[in-house]
Tab-separated table of N, CA and C in Angstrom:
chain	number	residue	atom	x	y	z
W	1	UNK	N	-25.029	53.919	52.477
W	1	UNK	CA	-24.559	53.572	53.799
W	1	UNK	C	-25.706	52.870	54.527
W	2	UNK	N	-25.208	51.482	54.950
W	2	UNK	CA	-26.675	50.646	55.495
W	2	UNK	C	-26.625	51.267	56.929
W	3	UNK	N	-27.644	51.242	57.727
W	3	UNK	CA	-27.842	51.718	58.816
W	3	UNK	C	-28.200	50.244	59.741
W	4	UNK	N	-27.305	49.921	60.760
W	4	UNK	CA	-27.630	48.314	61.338
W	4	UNK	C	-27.983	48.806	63.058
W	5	UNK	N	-28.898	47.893	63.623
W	5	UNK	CA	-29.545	48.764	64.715
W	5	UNK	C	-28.757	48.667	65.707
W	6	UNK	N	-28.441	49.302	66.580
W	6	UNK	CA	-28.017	49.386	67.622
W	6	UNK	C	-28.145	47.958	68.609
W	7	UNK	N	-26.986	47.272	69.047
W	7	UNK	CA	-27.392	46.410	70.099
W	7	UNK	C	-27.228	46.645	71.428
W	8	UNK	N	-27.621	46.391	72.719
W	8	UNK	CA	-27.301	46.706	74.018
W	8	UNK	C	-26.086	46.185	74.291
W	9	UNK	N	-25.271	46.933	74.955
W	9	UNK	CA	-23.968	46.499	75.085
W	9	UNK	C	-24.423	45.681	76.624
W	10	UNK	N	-23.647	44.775	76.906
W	10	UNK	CA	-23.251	43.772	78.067
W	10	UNK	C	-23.135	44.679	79.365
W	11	UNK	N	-23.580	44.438	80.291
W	11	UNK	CA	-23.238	45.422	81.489
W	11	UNK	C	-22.094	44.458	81.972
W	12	UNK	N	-20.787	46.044	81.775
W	12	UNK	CA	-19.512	45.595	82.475
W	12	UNK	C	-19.754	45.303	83.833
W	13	UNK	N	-19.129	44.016	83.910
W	13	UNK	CA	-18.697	43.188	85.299
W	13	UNK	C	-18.196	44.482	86.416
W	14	UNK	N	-19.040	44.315	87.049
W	14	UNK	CA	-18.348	45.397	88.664
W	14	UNK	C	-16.955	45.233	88.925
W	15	UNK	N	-16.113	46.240	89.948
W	15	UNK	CA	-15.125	45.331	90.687
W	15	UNK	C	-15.141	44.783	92.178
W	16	UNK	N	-15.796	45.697	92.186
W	16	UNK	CA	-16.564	44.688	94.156
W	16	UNK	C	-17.555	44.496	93.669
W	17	UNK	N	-18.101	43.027	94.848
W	17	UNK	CA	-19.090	42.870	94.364
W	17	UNK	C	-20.667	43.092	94.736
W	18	UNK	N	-20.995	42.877	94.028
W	18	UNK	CA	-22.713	44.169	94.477
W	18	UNK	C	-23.197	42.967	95.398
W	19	UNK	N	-22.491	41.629	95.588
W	19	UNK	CA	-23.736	41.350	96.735
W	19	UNK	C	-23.919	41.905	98.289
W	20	UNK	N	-22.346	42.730	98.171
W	20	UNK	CA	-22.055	43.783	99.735
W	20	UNK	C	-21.358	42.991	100.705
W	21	UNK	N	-20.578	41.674	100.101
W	21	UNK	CA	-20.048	41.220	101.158
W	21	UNK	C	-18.229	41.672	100.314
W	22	UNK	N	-17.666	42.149	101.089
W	22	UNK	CA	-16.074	42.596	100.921
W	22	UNK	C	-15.292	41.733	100.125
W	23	UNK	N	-14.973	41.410	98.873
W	23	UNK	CA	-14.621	40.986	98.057
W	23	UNK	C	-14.930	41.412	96.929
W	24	UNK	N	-13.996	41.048	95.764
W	24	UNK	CA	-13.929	41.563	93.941
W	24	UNK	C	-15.262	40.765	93.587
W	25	UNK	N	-15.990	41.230	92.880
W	25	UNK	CA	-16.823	40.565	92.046
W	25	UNK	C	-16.251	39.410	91.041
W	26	UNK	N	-15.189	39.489	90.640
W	26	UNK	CA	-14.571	38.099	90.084
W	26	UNK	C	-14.285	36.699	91.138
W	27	UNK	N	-13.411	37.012	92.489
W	27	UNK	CA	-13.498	36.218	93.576
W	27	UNK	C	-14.737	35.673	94.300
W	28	UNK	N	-15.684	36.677	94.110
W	28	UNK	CA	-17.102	36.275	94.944
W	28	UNK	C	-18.336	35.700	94.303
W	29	UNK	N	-19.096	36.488	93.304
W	29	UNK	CA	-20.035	36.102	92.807
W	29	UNK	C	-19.647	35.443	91.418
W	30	UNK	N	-18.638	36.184	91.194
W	30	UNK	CA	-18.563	35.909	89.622
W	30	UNK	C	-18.084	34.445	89.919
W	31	UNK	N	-17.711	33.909	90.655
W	31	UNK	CA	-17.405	32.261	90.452
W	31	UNK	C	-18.505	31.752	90.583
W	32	UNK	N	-19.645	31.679	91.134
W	32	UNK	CA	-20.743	31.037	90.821
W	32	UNK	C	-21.323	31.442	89.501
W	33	UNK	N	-21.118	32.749	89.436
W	33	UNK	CA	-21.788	33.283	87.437
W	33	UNK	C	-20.726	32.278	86.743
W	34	UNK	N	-20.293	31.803	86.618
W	34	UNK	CA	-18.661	31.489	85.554
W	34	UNK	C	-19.074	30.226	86.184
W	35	UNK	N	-19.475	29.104	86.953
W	35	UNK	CA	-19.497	27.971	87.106
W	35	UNK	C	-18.747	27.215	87.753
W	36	UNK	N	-17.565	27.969	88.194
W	36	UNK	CA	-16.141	27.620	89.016
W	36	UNK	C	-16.661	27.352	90.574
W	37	UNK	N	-17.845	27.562	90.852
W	37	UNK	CA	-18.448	27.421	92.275
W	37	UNK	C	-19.536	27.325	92.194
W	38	UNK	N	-20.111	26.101	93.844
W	38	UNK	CA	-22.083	26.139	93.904
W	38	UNK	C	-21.863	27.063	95.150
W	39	UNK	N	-22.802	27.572	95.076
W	39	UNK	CA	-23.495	28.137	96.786
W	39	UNK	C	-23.489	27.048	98.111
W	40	UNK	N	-22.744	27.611	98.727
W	40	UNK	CA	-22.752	26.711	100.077
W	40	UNK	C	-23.835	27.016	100.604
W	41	UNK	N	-24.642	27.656	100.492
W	41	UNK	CA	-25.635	28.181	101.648
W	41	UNK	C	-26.686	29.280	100.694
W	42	UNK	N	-27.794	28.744	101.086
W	42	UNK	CA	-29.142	29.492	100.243
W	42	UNK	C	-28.900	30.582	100.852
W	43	UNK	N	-28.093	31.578	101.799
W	43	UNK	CA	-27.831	32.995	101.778
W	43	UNK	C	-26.896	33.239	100.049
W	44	UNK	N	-25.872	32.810	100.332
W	44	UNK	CA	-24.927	32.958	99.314
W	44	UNK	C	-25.926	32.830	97.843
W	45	UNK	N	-26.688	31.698	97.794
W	45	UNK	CA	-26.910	32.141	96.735
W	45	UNK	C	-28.101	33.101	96.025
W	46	UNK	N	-28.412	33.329	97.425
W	46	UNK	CA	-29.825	34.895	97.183
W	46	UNK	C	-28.172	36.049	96.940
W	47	UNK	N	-27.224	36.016	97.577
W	47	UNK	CA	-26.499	36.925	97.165
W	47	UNK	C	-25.700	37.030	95.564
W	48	UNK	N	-25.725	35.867	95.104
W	48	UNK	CA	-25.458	36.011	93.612
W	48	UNK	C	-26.321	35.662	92.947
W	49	UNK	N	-27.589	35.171	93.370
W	49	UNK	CA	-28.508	35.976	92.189
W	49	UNK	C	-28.682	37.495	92.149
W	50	UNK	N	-28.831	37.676	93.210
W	50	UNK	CA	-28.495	39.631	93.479
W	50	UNK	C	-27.868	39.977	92.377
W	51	UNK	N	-26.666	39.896	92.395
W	51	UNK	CA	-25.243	40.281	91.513
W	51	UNK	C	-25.533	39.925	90.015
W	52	UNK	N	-26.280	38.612	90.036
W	52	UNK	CA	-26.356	38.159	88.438
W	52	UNK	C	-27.711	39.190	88.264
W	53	UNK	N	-28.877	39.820	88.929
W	53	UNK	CA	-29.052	40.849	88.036
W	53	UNK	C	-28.943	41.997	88.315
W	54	UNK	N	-27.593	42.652	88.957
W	54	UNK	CA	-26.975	43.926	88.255
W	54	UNK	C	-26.264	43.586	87.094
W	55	UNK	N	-25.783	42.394	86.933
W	55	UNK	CA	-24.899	42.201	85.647
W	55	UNK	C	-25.647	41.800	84.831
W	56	UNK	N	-26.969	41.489	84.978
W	56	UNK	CA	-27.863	41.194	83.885
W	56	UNK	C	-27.059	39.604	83.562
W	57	UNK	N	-27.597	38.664	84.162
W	57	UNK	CA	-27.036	37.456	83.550
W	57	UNK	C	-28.235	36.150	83.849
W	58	UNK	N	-28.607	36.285	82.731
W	58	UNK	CA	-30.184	35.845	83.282
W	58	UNK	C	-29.491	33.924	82.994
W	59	UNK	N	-28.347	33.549	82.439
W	59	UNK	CA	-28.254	32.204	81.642
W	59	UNK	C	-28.168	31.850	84.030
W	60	UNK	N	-27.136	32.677	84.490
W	60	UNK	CA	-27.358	32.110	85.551
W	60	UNK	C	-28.098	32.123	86.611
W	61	UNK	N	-29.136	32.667	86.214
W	61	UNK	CA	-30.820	33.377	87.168
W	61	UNK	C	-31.475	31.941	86.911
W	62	UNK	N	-31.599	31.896	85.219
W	62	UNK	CA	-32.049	30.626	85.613
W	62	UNK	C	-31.794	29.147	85.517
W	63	UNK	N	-30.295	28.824	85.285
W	63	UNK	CA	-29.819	27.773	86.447
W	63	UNK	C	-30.167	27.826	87.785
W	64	UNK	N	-29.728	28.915	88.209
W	64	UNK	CA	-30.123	28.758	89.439
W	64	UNK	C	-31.638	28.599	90.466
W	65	UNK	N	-32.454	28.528	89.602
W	65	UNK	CA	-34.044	28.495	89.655
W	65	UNK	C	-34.654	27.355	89.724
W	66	UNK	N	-35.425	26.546	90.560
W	66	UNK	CA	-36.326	25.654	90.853
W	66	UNK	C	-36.880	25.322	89.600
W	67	UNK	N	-36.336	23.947	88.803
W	67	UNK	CA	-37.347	23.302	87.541
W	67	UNK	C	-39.112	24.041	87.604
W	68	UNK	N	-39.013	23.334	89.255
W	68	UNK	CA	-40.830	23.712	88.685
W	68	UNK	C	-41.182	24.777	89.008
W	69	UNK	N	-40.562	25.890	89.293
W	69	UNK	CA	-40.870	27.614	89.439
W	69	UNK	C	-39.929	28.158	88.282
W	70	UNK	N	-38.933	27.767	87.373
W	70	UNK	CA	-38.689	28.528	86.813
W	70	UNK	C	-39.181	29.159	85.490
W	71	UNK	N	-39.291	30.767	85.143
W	71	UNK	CA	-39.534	31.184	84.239
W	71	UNK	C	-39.099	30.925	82.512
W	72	UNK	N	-39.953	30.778	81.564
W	72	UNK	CA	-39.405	30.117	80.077
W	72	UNK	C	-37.963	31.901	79.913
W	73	UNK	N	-37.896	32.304	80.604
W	73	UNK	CA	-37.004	33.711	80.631
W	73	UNK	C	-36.845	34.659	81.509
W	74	UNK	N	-35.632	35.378	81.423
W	74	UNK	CA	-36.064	36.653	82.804
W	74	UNK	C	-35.612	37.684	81.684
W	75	UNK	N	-36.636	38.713	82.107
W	75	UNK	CA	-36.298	39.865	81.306
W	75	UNK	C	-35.898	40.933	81.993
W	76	UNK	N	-34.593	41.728	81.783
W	76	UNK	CA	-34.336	43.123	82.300
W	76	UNK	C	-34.863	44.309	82.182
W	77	UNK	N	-35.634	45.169	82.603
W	77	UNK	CA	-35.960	46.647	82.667
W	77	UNK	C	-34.526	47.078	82.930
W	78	UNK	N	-34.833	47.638	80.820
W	78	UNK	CA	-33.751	48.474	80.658
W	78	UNK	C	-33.548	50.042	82.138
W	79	UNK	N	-34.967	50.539	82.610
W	79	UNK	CA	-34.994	51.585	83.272
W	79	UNK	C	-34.586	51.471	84.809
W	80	UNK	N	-33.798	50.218	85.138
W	80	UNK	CA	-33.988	49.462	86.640
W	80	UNK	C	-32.682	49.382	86.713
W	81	UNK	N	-31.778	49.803	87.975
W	81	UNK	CA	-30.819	49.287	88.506
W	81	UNK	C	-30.562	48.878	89.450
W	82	UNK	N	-30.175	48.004	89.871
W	82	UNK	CA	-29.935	47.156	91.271
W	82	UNK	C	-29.129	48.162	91.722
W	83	UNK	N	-29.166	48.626	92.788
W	83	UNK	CA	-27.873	49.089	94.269
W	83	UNK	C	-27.383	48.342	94.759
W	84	UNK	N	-27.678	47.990	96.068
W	84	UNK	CA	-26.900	47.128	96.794
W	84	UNK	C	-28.262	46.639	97.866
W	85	UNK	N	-28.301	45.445	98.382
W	85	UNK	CA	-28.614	44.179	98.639
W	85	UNK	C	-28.570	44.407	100.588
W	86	UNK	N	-29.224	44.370	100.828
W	86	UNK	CA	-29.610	44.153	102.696
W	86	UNK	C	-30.204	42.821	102.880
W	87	UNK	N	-29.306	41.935	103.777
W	87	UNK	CA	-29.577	40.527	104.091
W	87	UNK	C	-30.212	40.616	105.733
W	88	UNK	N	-31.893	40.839	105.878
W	88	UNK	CA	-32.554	41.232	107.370
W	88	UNK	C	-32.171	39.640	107.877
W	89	UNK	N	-32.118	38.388	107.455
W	89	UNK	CA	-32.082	37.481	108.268
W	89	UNK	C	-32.148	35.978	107.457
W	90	UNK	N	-32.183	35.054	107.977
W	90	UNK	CA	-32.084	33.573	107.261
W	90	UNK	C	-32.552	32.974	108.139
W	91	UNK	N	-33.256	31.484	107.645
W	91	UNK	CA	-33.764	30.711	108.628
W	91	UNK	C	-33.520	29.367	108.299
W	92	UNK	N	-32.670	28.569	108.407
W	92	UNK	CA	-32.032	27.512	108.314
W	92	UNK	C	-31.043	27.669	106.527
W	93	UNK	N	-30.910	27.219	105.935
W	93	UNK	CA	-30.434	26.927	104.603
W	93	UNK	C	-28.896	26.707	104.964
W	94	UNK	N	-28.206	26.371	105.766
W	94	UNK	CA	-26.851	26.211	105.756
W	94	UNK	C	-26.534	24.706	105.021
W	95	UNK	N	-25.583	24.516	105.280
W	95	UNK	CA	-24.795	23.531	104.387
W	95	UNK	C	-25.155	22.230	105.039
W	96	UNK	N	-26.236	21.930	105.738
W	96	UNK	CA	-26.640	20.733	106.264
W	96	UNK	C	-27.757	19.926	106.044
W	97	UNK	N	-28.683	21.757	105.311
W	97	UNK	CA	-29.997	21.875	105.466
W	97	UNK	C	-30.400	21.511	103.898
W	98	UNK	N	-31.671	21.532	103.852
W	98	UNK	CA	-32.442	21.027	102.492
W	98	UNK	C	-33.009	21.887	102.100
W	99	UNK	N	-33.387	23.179	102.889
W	99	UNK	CA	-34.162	24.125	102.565
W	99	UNK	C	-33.628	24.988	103.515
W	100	UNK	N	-34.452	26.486	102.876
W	100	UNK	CA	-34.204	27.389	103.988
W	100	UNK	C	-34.762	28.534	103.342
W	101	UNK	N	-34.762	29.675	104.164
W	101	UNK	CA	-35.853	31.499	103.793
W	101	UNK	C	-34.654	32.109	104.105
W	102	UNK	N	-34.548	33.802	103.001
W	102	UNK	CA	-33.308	34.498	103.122
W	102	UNK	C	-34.179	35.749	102.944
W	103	UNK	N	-34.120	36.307	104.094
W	103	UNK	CA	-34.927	37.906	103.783
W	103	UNK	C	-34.097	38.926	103.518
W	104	UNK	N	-34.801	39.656	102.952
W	104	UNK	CA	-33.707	40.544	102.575
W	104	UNK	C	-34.313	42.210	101.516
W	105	UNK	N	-33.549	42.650	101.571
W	105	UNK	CA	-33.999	44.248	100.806
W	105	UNK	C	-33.095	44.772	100.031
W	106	UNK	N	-33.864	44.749	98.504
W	106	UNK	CA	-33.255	45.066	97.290
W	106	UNK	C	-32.970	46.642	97.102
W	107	UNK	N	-32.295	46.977	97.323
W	107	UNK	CA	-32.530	48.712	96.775
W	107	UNK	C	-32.237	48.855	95.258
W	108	UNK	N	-32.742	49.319	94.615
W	108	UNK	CA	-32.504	50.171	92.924
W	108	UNK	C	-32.985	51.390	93.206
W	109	UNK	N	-32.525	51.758	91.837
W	109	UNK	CA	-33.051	53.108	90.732
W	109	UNK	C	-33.825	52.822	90.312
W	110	UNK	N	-34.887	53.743	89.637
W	110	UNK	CA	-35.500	53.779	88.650
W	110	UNK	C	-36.007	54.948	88.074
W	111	UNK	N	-35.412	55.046	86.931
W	111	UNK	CA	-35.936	56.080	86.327
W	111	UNK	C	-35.323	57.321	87.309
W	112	UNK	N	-34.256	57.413	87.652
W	112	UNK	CA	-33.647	58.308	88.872
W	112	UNK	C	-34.258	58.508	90.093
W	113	UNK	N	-35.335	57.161	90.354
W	113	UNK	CA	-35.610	57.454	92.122
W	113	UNK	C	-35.202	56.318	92.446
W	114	UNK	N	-34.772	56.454	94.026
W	114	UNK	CA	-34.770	55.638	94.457
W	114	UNK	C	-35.682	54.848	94.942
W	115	UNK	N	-35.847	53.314	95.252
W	115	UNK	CA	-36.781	52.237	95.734
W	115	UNK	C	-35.546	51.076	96.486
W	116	UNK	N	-36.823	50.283	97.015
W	116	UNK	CA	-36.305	49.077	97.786
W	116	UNK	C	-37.718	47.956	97.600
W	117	UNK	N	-37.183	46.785	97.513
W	117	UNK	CA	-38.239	46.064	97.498
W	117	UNK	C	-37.769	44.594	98.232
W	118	UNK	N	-38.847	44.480	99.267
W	118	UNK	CA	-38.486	43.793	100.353
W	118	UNK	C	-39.223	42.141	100.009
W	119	UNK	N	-38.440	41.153	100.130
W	119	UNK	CA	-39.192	39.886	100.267
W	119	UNK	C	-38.212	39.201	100.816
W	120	UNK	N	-39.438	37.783	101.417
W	120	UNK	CA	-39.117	36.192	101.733
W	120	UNK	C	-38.587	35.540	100.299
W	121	UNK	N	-37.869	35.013	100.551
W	121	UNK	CA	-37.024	33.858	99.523
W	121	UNK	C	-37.121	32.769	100.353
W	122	UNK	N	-37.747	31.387	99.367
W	122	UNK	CA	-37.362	30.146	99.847
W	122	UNK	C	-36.433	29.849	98.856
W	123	UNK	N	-35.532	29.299	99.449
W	123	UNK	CA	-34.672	28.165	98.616
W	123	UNK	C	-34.562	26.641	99.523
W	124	UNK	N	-34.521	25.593	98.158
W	124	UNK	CA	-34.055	24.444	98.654
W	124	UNK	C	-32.979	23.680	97.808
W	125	UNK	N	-32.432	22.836	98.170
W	125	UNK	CA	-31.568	21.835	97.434
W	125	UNK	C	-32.509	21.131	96.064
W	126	UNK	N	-31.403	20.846	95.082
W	126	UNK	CA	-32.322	20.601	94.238
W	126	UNK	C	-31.149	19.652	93.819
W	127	UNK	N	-31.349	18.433	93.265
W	127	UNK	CA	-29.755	17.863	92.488
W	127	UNK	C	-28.843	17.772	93.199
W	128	UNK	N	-28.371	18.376	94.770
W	128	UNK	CA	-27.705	18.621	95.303
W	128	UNK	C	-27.020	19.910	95.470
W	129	UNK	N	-27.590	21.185	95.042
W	129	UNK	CA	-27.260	22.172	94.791
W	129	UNK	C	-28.041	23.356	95.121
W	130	UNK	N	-28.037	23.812	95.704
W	130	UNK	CA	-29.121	25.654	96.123
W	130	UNK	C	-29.657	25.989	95.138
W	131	UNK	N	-30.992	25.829	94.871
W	131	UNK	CA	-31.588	26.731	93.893
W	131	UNK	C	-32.802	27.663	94.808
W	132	UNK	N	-33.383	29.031	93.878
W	132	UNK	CA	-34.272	29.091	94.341
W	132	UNK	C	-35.809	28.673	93.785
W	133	UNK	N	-36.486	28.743	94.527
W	133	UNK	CA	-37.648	28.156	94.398
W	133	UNK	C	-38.650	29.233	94.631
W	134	UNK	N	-38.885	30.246	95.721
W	134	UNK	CA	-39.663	31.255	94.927
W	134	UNK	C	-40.046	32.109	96.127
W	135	UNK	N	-40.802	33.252	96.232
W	135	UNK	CA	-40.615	34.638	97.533
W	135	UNK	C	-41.939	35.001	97.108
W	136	UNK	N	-42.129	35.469	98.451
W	136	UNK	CA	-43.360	36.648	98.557
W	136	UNK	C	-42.751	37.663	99.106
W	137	UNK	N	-43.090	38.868	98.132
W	137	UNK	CA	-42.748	40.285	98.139
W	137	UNK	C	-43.752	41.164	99.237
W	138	UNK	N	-42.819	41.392	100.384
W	138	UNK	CA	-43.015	41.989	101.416
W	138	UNK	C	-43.907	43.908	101.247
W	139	UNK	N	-45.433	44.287	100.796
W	139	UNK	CA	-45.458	45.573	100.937
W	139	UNK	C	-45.659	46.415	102.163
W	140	UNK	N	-45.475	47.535	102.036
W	140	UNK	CA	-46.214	48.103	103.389
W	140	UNK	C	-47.884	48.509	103.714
């Protein structure tokens, strides 16, 4: 009997969606994960990158990532779970703008405690499209 190793199974798709705004995770984020939608607004899309990593979906972490900031990969800590997502404020990025900052506070697990980890996000247009481009992580 061959013994074949174990693979990580896919983290099932939520049904609301973890970016905390009132809608199914298929209607909201998951259309920008799935390609059926861009981000109108560098809020929206700090909110589904949120979502793309509770679902672990790094193909759209990094599409969505600045050519010249993005990583050759994103890797998941198996021991890490995203919660849910606090949006403290934004400073321009609407649908007019070229750029813009989305603050905000991550809560997870880890390892069964809880944490939060607070940063600045810039995003700008890139191609015509919201990407991000890169944050400084807020400590106390």
């Amino acid at each position: 009997m061959s013994r074949r190793p174990t693979r990580p199974r896919p983290t099932a798709a939520p049904t609301s969606c973890p970016c905390g705004l009132p809608a199914s995770y298929a209607d909201c984020c998951g259309r920008l994960h799935r390609g059926l939608a861009q981000a109108g607004t560098a809020e929206q899309l700090m909110r589904s990158r949120f979502s793309a990593f509770v679902v672990e979906d790094a193909a759209y972490l990094l599409r969505s990532w600045h050519p010249r900031t993005r990583p050759p990969a994103v890797d998941f800590d198996p021991g890490l779970r995203w919660q849910r997502l606090e949006i403290l404020g934004s400073t321009e990025g609407g649908p007019f703008h070229q750029a813009g900052e989305v603050e905000f506070v991550a809560h997870y697990q880890e390892q069964g405690h809880a944490g939060a980890m607070r940063e600045k996000s810039r995003f700008v247009r890139h191609e015509g499209a919201w990407v991000y481009l890169d944050g400084v992580v807020e400590t106390d």
